[in-house]
XYZ file of C-alpha atoms in Angstrom:
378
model
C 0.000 0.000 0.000
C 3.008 1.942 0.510
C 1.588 4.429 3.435
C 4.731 4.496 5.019
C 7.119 7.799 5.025
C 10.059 6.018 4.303
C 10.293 2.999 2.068
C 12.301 -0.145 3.799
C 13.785 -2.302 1.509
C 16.206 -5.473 2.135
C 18.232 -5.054 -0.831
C 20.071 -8.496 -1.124
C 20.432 -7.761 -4.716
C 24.451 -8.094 -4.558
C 26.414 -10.621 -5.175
C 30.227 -9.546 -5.644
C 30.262 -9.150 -9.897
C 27.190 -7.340 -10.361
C 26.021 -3.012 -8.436
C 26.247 -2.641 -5.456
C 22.159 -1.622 -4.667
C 19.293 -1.917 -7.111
C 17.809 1.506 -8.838
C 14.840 3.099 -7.006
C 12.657 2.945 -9.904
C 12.849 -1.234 -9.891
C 11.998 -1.123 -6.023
C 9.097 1.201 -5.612
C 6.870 2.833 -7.683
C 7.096 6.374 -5.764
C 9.587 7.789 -6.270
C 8.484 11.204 -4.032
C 9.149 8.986 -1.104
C 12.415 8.428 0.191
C 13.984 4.780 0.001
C 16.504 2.944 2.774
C 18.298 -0.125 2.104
C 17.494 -1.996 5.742
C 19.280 -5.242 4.756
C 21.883 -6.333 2.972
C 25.133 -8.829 3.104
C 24.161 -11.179 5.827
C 23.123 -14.690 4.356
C 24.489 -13.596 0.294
C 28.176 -13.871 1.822
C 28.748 -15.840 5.408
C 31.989 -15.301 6.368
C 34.160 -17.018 9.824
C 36.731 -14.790 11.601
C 38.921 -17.970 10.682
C 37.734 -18.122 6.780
C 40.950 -18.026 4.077
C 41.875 -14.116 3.973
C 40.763 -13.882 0.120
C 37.074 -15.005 1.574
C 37.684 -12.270 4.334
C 38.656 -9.858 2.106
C 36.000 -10.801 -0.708
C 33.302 -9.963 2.498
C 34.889 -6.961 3.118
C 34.797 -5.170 -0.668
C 31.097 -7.044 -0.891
C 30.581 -4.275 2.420
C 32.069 -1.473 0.641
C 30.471 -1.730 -2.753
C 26.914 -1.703 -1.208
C 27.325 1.291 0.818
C 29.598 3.159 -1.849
C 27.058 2.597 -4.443
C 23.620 3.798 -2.252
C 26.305 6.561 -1.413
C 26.586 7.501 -5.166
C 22.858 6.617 -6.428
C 21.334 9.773 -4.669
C 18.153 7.994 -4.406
C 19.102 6.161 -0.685
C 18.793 8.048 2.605
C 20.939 5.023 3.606
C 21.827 1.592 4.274
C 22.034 -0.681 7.003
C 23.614 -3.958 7.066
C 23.002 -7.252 8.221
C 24.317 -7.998 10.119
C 27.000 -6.075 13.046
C 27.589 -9.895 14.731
C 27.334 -13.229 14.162
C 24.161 -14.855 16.480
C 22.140 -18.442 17.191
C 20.323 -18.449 14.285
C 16.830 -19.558 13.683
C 16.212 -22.742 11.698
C 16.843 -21.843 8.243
C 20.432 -20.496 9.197
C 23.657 -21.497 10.720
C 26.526 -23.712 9.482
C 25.726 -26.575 11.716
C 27.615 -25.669 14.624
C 24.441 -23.227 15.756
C 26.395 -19.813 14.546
C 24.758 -18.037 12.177
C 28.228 -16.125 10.373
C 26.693 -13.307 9.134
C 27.929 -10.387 10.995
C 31.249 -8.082 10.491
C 32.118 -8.993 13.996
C 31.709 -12.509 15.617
C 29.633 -13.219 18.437
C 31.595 -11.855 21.014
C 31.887 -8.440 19.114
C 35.583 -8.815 18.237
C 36.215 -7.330 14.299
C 36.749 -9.560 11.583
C 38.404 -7.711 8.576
C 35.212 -6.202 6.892
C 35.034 -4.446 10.507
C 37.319 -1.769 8.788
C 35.776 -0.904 5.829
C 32.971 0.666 8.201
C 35.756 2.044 11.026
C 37.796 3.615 8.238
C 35.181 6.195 7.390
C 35.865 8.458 10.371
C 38.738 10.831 11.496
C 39.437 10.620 14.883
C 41.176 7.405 15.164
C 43.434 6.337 12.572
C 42.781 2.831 10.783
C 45.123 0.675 8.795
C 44.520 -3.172 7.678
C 45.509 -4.930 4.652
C 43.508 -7.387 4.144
C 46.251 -10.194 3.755
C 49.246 -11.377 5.890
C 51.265 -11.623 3.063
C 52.301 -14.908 3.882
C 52.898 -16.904 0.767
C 51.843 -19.951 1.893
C 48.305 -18.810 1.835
C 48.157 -18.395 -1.489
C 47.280 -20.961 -4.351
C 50.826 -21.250 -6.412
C 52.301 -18.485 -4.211
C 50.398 -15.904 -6.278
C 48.772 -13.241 -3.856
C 46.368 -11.836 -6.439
C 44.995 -8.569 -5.643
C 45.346 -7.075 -2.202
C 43.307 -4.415 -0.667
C 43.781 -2.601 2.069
C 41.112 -0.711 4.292
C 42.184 2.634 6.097
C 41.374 6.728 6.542
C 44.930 7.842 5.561
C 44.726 9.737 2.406
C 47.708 7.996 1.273
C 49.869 4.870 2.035
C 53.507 4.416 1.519
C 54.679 0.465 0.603
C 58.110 -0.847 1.880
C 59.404 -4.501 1.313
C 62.353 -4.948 3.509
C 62.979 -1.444 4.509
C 63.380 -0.323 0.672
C 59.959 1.925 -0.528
C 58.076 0.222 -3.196
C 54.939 2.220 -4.178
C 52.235 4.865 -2.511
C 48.673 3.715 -2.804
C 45.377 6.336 -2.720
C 41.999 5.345 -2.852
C 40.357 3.562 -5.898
C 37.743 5.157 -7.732
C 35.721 2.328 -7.484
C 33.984 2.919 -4.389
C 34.003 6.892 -4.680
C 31.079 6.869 -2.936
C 32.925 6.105 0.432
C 34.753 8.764 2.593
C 37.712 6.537 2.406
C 37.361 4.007 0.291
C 39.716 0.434 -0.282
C 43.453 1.583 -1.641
C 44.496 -1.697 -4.435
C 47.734 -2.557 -3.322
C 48.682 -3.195 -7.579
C 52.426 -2.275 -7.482
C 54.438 -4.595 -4.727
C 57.734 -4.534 -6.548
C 58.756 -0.259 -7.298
C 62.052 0.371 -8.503
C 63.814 -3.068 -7.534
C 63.989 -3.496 -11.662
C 66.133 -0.580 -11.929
C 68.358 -0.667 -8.746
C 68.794 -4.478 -8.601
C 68.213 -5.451 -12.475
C 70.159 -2.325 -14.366
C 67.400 -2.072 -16.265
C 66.623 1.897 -18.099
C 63.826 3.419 -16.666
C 61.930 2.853 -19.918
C 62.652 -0.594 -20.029
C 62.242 -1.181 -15.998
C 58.483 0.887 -16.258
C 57.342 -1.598 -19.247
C 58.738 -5.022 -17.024
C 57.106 -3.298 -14.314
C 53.521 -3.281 -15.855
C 53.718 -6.635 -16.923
C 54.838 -8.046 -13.682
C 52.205 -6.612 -12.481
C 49.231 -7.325 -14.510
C 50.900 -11.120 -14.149
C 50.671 -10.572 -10.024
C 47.112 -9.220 -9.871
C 45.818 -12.708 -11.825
C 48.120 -15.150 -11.295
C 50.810 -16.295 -13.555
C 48.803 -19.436 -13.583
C 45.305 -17.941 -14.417
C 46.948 -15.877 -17.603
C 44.878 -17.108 -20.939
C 46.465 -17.595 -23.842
C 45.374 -14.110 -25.204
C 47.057 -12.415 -22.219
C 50.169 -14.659 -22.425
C 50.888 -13.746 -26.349
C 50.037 -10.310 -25.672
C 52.127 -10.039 -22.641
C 55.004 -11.453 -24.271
C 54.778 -8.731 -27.303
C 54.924 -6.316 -24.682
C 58.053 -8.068 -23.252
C 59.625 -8.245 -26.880
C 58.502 -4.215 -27.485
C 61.653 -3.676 -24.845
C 64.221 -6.325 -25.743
C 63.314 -9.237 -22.740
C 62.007 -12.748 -24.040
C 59.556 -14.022 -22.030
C 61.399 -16.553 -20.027
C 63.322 -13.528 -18.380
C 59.988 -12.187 -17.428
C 58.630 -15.049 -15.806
C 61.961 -15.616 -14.398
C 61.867 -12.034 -12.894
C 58.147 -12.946 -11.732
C 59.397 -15.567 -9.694
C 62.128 -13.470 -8.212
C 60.214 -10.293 -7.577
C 56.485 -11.552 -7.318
C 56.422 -14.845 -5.964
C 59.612 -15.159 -3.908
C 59.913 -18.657 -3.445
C 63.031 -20.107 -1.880
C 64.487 -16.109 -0.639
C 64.596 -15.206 2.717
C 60.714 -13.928 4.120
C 59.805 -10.492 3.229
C 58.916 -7.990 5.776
C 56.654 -5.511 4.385
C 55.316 -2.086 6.529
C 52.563 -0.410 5.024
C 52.399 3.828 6.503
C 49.110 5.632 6.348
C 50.023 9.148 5.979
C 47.452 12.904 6.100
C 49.504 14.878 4.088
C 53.085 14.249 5.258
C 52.414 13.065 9.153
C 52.090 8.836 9.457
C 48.981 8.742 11.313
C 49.145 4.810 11.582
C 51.388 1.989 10.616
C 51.526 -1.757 9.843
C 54.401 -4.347 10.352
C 53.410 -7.634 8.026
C 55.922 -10.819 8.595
C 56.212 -14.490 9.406
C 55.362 -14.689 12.852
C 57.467 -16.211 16.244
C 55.311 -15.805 19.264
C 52.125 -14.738 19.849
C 50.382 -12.838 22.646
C 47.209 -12.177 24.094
C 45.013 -8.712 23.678
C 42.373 -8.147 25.810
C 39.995 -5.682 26.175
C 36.350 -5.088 28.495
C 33.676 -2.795 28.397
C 34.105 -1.752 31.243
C 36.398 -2.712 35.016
C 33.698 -1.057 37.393
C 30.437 -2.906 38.026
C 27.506 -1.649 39.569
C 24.463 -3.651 40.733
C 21.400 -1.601 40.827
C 17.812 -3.572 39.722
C 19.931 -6.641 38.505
C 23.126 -7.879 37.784
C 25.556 -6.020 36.214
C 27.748 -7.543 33.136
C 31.422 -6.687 31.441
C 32.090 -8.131 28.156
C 35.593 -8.971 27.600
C 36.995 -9.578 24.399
C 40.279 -11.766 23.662
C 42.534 -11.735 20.669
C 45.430 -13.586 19.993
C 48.184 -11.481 17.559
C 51.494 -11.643 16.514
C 54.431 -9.633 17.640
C 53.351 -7.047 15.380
C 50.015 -7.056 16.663
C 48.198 -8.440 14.040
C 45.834 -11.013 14.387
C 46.547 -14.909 13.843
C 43.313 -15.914 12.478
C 44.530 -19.637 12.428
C 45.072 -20.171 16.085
C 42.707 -21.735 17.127
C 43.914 -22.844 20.521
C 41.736 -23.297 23.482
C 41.585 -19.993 26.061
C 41.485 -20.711 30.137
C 39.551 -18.328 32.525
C 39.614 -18.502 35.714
C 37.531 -15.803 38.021
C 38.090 -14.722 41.607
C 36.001 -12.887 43.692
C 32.426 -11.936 44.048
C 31.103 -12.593 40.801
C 30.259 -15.319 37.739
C 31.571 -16.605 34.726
C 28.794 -16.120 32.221
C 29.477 -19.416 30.026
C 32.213 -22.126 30.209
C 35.562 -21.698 31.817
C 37.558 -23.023 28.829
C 36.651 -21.392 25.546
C 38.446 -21.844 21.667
C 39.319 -19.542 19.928
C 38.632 -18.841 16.415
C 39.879 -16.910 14.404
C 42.373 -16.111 16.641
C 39.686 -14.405 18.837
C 36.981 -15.347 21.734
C 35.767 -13.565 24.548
C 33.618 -14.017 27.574
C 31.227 -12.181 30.028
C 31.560 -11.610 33.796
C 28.687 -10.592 36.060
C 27.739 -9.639 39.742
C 26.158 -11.988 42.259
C 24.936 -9.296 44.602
C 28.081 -8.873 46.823
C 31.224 -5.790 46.582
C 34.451 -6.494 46.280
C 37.025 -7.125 43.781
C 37.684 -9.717 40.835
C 40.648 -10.867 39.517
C 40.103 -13.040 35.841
C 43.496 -14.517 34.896
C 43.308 -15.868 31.085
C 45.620 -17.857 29.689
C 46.593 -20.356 27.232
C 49.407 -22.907 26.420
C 51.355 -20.905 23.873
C 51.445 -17.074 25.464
C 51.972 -15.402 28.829
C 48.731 -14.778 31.028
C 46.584 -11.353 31.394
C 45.114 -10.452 34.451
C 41.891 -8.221 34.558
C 40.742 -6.481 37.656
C 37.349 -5.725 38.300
C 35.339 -3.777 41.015
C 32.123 -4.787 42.285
């Protein structure tokens, strides 16, 4: 009957290859009334916290496409997703383990990687993930594809062992967005001319190539792209075999020493945040709560406290999945078991009152990292 103000509309219509939202005109029929998108992502994409990183990051552009292109249509007041967490689902959902993954955080609220696409559109505090942890091994063949990275810097500066490779900006392809995904498309800079002695001329036409070969995979190239490649090759004076030889050496590393790569988000010239990516030794535990002081009033009160496990450059192991003790002192309760796994790297429990003051102390630890303590007051 369409009587209401605003027109709600679960626009599921998205499915990775295809826009973002549909047009106005093949939604509603009045187009004097104003139209917001109340659903979308949830069930079209479910994605774990411990999912391969190309499914993460897949989630994570599906995110920004939607909300770039009701940005750009003029015709949405806005969008909102489905879903913020993952939750028990209802019968027609979950993945058989009574989850149903279709949130940008998991169930205990920690972020999985489309998480940043949504934190990057703000100022105050600066945000910086690639989507990837460059680890080779992750990747079919050693061949990373394209890499994305989610952030507010206006710019971000690309080094490979120490040495600066490339500065990415925001693609147009979400222009919709405040600060949209930067394509990380260039992961080799000037290493043709300071290692190879190649000209400039010659080193910028390698360079392309290389490059077009990274972003599909030297595998996935179809014999079109391979003859025309090679032409391009020949157009400079290097046969093909050098180039693929140089891909190897420059692209897909095998048998060198691990690469340490540091992405810097920069405003203007000031690094407002910054990113360590390498093979990682030891892991520790990050742990955050809502809040350290509880007070009872007409019920319980409840902190949630969230648990990561990350590297020693702070970023998140998404494979450890290791099982997380808590133990809780004091005058108050464990809300759920004592011994929880994570996944993804992450877990969390909650801790509530019982009706008495005084402190708590929850130690949580696992097998492979030092303990954390958390105090509370009742």
């Amino acid at each position: 009957s369409l009587l209401e103000d605003v027109y709600a509309y679960n626009d599921f219509s998205h499915v990775g290859n295809n826009p973002g939202v549909r047009l106005k005109k093949d939604v509603t029929p009045d187009m004097e009334k104003a139209l917001l998108v109340t659903e979308y992502g949830g069930h079209m994409f479910p994605t774990k916290s411990y999912d391969p990183w190309a499914k993460r990051q897949e989630h994570a552009l599906r995110h920004a496409t939607v909300i770039s292109a009701a940005a750009n249509s003029g015709e949405h007041a806005g969008t909102i997703g489905w879903c913020m967490f993952d939750y028990p689902p209802h019968k027609e959902f979950g993945s058989g383990d009574r989850v149903c993954y279709h949130g940008v955080l998991d169930s205990y609220r920690n972020p999985k990687q489309a998480a940043a696409v949504y934190a990057s559109q703000q100022e105050q505090t600066p945000v910086l993930e690639l989507a990837s942890s460059m680890d080779i091994g992750d990747y079919p063949g050693g061949e990373m594809g394209k890499l994305y990275v989610f952030t507010n810097a206006e710019e971000v500066d690309v080094y490979r062992n120490q040495e600066f490779v490339a500065t990415m900006t925001p693609s147009s392809r979400w222009s919709g967005l405040r600060h949209g995904p930067m394509t990380m498309e260039d992961i080799i800079g000037k290493q043709l001319e300071n290692k190879e002695n190649m000209s400039a001329q010659t080193a910028a036409v390698v360079l392309q190539v290389l490059n077009e070969m990274q972003a599909v995979g030297l595998a996935e190239l179809t014999p079109g792209d391979q003859t025309r490649l090679k032409n391009v090759l020949r157009s400079v004076g290097v046969a093909w075999e050098e180039g693929v030889k140089l891909y190897k050496k420059y692209v897909r590393s095998w048998g060198t020493s691990s690469d340490v790569w540091r992405l810097d988000g920069r405003r203007g010239e000031q690094v407002i945040a910054s990113r360590t990516y390498s093979p990682s030794a030891k892991l520790h535990l990050e742990v955050s709560v809502s809040h350290n002081d509880l007070v009872e009033r007409d019920t319980y009160d409840v902190a949630a406290v969230r648990i990561r496990l990350v590297n020693e450059n702070d970023c998140a192991a998404p494979f450890a999945q290791i099982p997380v003790y808590l133990n809780l002192e004091g005058p108050g309760e464990l809300v759920g078991p004592s011994v929880v796994v994570a996944e993804g790297g992450m877990c969390g429990t909650y801790v509530r009152t019982r009706g008495e003051k005084g402190n708590m102390r929850l130690t949580i630890s696992t097998d492979q990292t030092e303990s954390v303590v958390v105090g509370f007051t009742v």
